[in-house]
Coordinates of C-alpha atoms and ligand atoms in Angstrom, one line a residue:
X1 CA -137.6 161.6 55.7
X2 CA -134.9 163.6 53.1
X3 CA -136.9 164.0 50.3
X4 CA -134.6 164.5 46.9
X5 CA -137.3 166.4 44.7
X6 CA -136.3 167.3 40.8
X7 CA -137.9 170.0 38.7
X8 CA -139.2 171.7 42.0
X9 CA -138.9 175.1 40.4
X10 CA -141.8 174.3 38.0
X11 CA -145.2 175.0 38.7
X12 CA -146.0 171.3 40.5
X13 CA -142.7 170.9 42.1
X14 CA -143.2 173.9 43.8
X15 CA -146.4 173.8 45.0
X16 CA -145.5 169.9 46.1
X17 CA -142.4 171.0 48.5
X18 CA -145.0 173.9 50.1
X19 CA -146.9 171.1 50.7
X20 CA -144.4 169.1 52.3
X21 CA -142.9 171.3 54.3
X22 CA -146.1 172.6 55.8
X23 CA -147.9 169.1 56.5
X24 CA -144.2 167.0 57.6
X25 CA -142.5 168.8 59.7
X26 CA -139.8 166.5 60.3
X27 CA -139.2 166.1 56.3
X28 CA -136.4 167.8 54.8
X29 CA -136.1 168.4 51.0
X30 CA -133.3 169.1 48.4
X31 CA -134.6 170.9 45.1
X32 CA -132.5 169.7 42.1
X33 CA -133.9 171.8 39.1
X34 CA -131.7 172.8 35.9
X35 CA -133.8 176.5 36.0
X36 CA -135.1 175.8 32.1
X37 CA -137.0 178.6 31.0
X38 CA -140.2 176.9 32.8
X39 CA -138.1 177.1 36.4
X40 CA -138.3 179.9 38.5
X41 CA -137.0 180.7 42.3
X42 CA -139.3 182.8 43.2
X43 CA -141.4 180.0 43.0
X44 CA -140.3 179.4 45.8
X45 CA -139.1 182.7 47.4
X46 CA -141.3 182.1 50.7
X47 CA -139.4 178.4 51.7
X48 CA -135.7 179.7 50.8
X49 CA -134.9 180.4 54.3
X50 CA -136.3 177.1 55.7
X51 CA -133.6 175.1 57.4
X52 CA -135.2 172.0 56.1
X53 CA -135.2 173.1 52.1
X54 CA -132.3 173.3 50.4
X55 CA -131.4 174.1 46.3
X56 CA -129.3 172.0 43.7
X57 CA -128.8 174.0 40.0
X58 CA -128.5 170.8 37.7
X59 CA -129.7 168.9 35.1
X60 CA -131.3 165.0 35.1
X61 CA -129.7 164.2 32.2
X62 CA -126.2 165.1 33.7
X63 CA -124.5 162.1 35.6
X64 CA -122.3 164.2 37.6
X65 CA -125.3 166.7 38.5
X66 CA -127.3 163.6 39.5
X67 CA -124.5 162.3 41.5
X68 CA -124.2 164.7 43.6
X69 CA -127.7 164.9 44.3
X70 CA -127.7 161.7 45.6
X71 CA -124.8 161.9 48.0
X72 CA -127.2 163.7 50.0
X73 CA -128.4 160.5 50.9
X74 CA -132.4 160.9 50.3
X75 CA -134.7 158.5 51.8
X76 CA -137.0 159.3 48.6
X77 CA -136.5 160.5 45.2
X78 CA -139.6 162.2 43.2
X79 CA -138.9 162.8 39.9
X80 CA -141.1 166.2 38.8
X81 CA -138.6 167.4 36.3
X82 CA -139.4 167.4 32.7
X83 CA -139.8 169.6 29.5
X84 CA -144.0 169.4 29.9
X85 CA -145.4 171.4 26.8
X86 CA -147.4 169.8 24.1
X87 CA -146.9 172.7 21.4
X88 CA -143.3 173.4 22.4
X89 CA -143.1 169.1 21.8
X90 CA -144.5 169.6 18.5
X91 CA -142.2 172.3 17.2
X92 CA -139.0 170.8 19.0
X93 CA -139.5 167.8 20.8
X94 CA -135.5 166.7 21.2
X95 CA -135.8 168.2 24.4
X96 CA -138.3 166.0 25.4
X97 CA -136.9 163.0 24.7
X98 CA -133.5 164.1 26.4
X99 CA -135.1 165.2 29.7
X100 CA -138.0 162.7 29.9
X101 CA -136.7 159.9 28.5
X102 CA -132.7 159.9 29.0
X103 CA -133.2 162.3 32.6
X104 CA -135.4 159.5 34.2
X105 CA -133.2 156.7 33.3
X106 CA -129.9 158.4 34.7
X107 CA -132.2 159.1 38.1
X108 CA -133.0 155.1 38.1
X109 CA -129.9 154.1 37.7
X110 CA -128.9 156.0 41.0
X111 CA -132.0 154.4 42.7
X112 CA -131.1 151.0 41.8
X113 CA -127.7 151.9 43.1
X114 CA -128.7 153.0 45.9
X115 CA -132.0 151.4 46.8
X116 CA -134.1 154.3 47.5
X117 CA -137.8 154.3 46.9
X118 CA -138.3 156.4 43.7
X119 CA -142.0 158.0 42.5
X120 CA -142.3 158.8 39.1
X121 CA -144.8 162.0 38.3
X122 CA -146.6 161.0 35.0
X123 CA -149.7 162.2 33.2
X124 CA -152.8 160.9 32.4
X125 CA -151.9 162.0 28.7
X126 CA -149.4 158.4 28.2
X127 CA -153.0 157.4 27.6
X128 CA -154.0 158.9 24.7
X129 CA -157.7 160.0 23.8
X130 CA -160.7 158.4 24.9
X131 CA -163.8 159.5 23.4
X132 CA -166.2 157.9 26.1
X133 CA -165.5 156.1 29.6
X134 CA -162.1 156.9 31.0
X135 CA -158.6 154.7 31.7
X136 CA -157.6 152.9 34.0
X137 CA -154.4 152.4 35.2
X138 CA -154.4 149.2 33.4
X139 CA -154.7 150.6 29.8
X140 CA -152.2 150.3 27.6
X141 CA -150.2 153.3 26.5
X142 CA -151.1 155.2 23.2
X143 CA -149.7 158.4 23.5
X144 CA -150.2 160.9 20.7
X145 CA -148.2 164.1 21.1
X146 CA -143.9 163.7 21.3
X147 CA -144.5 164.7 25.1
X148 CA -146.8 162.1 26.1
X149 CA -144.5 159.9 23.9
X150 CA -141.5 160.7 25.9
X151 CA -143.5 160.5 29.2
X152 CA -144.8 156.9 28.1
X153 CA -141.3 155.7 27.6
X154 CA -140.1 156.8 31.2
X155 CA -143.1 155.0 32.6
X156 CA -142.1 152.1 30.6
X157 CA -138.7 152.5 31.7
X158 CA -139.8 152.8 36.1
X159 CA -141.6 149.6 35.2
X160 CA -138.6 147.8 34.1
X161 CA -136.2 148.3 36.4
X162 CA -139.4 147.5 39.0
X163 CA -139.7 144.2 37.1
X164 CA -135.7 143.9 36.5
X165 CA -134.0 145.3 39.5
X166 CA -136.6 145.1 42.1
X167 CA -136.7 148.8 43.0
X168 CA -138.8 150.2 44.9
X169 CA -141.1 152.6 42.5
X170 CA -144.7 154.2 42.3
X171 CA -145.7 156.4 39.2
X172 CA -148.4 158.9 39.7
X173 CA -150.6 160.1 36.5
X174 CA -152.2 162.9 37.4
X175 CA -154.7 165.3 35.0
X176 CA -154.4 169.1 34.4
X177 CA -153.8 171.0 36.8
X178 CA -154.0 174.7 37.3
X179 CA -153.6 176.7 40.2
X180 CA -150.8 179.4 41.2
X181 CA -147.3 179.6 40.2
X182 CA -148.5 177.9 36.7
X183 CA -146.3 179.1 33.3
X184 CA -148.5 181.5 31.5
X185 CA -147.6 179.4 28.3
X186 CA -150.3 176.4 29.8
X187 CA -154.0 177.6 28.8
X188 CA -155.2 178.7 31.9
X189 CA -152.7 181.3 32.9
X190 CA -152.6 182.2 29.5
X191 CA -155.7 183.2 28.8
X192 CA -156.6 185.1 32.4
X193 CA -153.2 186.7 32.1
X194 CA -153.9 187.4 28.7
X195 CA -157.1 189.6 29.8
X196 CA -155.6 191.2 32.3
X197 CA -153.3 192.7 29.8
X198 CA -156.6 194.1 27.5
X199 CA -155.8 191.3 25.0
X200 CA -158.0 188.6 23.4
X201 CA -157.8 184.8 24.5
X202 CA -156.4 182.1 21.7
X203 CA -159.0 179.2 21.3
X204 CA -157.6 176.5 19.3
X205 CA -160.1 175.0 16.6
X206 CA -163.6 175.4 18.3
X207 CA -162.7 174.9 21.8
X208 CA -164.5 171.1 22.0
X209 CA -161.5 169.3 23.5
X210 CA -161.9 168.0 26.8
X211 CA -159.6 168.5 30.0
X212 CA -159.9 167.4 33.5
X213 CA -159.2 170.4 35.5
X214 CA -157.7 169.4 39.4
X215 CA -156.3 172.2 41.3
X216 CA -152.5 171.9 42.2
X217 CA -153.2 171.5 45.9
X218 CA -155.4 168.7 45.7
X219 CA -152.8 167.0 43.0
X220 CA -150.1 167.4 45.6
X221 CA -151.8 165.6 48.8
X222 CA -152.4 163.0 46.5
X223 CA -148.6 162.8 45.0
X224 CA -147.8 162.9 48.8
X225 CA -150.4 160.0 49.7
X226 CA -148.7 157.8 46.3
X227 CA -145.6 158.7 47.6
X228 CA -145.9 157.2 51.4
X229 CA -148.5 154.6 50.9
X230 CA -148.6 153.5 47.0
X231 CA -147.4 150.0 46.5
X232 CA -144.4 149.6 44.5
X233 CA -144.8 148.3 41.1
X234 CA -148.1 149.9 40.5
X235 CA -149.5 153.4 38.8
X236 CA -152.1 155.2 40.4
X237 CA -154.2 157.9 38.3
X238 CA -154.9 161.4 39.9
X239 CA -158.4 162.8 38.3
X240 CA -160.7 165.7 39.9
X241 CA -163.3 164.3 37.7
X242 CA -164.1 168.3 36.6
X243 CA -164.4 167.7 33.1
X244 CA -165.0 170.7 30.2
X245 CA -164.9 171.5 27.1
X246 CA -161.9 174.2 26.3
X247 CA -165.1 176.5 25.2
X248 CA -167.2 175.9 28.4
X249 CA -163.4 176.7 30.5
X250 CA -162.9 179.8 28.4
X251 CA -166.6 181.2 29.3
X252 CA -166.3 180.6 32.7
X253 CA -162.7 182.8 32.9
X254 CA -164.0 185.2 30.5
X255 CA -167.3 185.2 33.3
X256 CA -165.1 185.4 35.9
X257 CA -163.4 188.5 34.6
X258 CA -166.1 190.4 33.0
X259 CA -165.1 190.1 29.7
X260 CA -167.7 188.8 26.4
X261 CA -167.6 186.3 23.9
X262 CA -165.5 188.9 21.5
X263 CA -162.8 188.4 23.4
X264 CA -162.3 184.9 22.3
X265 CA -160.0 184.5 18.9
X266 CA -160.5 181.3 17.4
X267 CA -156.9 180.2 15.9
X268 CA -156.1 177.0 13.9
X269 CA -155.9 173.7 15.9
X270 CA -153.0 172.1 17.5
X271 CA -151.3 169.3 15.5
X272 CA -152.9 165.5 16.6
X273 CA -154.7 167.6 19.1
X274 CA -156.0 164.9 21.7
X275 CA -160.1 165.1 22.1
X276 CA -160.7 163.8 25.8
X277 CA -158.6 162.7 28.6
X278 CA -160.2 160.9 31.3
X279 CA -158.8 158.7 34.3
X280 CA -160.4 156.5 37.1
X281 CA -159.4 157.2 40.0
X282 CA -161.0 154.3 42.8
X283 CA -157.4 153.0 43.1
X284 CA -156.4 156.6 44.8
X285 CA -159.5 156.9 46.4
X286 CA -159.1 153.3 47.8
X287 CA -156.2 154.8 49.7
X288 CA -157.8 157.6 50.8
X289 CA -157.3 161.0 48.2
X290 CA -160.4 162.7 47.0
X291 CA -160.3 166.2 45.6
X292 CA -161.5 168.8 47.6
X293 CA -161.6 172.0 45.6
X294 CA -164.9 172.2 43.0
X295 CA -164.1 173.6 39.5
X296 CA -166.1 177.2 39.9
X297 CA -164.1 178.1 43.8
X298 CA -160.5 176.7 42.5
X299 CA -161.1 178.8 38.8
X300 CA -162.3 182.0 41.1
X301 CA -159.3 181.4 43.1
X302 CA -156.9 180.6 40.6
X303 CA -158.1 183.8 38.9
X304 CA -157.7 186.1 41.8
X305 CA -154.2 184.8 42.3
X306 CA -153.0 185.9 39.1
X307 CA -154.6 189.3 40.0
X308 CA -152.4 189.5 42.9
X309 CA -149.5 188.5 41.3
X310 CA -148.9 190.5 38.5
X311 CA -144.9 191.0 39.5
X312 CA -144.8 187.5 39.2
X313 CA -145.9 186.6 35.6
X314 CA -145.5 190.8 34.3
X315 CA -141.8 189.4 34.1
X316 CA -141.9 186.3 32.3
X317 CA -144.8 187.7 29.8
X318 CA -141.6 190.3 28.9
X319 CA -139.1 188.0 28.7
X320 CA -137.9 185.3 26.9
X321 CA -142.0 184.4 26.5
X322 CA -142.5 187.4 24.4
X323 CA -140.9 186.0 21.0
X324 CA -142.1 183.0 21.8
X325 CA -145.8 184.2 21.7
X326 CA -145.7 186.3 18.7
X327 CA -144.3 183.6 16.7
X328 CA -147.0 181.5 17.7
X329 CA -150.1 183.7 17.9
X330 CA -149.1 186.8 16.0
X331 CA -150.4 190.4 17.1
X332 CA -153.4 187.9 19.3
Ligands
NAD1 P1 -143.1 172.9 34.6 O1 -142.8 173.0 33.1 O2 -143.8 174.0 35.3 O3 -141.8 172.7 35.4 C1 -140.8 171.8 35.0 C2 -139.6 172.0 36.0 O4 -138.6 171.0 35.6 C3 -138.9 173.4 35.8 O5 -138.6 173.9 37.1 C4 -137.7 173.1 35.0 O6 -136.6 174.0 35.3 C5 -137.3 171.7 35.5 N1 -136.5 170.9 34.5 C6 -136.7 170.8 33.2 N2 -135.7 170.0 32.6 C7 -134.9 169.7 33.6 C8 -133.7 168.9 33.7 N3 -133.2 168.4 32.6 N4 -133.1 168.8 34.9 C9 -133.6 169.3 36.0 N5 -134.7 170.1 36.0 C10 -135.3 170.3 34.8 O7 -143.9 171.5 34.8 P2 -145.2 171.2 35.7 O8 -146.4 171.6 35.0 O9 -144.9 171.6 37.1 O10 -145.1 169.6 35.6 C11 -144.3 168.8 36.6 C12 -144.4 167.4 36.2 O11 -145.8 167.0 36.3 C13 -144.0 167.0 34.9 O12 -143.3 165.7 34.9 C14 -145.3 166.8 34.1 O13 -145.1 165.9 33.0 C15 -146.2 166.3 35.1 N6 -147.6 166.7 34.9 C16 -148.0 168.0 34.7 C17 -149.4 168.2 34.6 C18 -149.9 169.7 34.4 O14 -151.1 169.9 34.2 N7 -149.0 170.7 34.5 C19 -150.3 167.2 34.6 C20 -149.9 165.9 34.8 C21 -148.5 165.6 34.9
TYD2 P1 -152.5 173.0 27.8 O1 -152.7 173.9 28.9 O2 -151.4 173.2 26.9 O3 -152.4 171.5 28.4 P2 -152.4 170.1 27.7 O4 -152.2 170.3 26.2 O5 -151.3 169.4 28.3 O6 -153.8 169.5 28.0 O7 -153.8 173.0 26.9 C1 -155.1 172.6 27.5 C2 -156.1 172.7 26.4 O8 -156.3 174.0 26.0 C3 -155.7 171.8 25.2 O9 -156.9 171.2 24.7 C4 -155.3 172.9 24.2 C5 -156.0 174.1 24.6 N1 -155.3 175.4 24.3 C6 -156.0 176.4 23.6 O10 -157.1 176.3 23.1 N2 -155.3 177.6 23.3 C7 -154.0 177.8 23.8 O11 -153.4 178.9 23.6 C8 -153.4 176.7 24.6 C9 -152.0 176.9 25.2 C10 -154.1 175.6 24.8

């Protein structure tokens, strides 16, 4: 199979085409990724000099980029390539209608041309909140922040040219995930990154939102299960079930690390900050994914990694991310 994989510099992406390449050997995959500030080679240092993996710098949203993308005839197109932020969709969200929106609809209008199967990598966030229970993939899209907006309205988008054109398309909405190569701007590399470098950890309002934490690994055997087995037409929901509070996530680092409670700086809550997300996840299972990796062994691991790779996220934390953060959090 040629796999056509966008956004594979990101933190999923990445982690997706390891995956690949390790468990297919006959696969061979081209990386189209614009290199935003969230995209990063050395992501991908280890694969570069794999026959079977080869690089594209371009952008979705470009038709020309996209074109040529294509004329390397893939058998498959997944579509991880997004601006993926809440916070940065609240302060700016144009780029997240651009990318999300206008990048997915330039990538189907190549699939219908060329009648490739197409997966769509969603979040369970074009849900909205749910305060008790959790969504199936059968619930209708309330999406709260301008990045699940601009998510929803791709999804909406794969649908319609199912229903329209008759491509072939699965959409995947998978739940947070953390593991290695994650942007120390998402919580969880934030705040372990953050204590590595002596400073306190940035808890917005009193920590009771809830997140369902599935390790990166166990996201991307499922993405790859969607992917070659998922009927087209249909959504499928990617959930570890791991569910807890932000307070009960931040203990457990702060455990982890041996670090206390004073650590912790409470700071003022995100804007229409969602309370719960929750997916059900038989229709997955029914094909044959269940996570593997428990909450405590992935956070231990997850932890360590970032230990070991401090010339990976020393960099970024210097760079461009450094006015970024002291806008946001001040001297935190
Ligand atoms: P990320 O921000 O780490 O990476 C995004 C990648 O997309 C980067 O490499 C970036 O350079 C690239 N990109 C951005 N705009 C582009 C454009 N216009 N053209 C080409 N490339 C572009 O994101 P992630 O956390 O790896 O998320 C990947 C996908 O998974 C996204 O679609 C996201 O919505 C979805 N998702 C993420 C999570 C999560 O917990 N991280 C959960 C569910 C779904
Ligand atoms: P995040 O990693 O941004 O993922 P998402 O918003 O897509 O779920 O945030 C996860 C949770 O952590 C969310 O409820 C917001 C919270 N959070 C903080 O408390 N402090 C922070 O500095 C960040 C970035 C997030």
């Amino acid at each position: 199979m040629r796999l056509l994989v966008t956004g594979g510099c990101g933190f999923i992406g990445s982690n997706f085409i390891r995956l690949v390449l390790e468990e297919h050997s006959e696969d061979e995959v081209l990386n189209l990724d614009k290199l935003t500030y969230a995209g990063n080679p050395e992501n991908l240092r280890d694969v570069e000099g794999d026959p079977r993996y080869s690089f594209q710098q371009g952008d979705i949203c470009d038709a020309d980029d996209v074109g040529k993308a294509f004329a390397w005839n893939p058998d498959m197109v997944i579509n991880f390539a997004a601006e993926t932020h809440v916070d940065r969709s609240i302060t700016s969200p144009e780029d997240f209608v651009k990318t999300d929106v206008l990048g997915t609809y330039r990538l189907l209008e190549q699939v219908r041309e060329m009648g490739v199967r197409f997966m769509q990598i969603s979040t369970d966030e074009v849900y909205g909140s749910i305060s008790e229970g959790s969504f199936s993939e059968e619930s209708p899209l309330q999406p709260n922040s301008p990045y699940a907006a601009s998510k929803a309205g791709a999804d909406l988008l794969v649908r319609s040219y199912v229903r329209t054109y008759g491509i072939d398309a699965v959409i995947a909405r998978s739940s947070n995930n953390y593991g290695p190569y994650q942007y120390p701007e998402k919580v969880i590399p934030l705040f372990v990154t953050n204590l590595l470098e002596g400073r306190r950890v940035p808890l917005y309002g009193e920590g009771r939102n809830i997140r369902d934490w599935l390790y990166v690994r166990d996201n991307c055997r499922g993405l790859d299960l969607v992917l070659r087995s998922g009927q087209s037409g249909e959504a499928y929901n990617v959930g570890a079930g791991q569910e807890k509070t932000n307070l009960e996530l931040t203990r457990a680092i702060l455990e982890i690390m041996g670090k206390g409670e004073e650590s912790i700086q409470n700071v003022p809550d995100r804007l229409g900050h969602d309370l719960r997300y929750s997916v059900e996840t038989s229709k997955i299972k029914a094909l044959g994914w269940s996570p593997r990796m428990d909450f405590e062994s992935g956070l231990q691991r997850t932890v360590q990694w970032y230990r070991d790779h401090a010339a990976w996220w020393e960099p970024i934390k210097s760079g461009e991310f450094r006015r970024y953060y002291a806008e946001k959090y001040g001297d935190i």
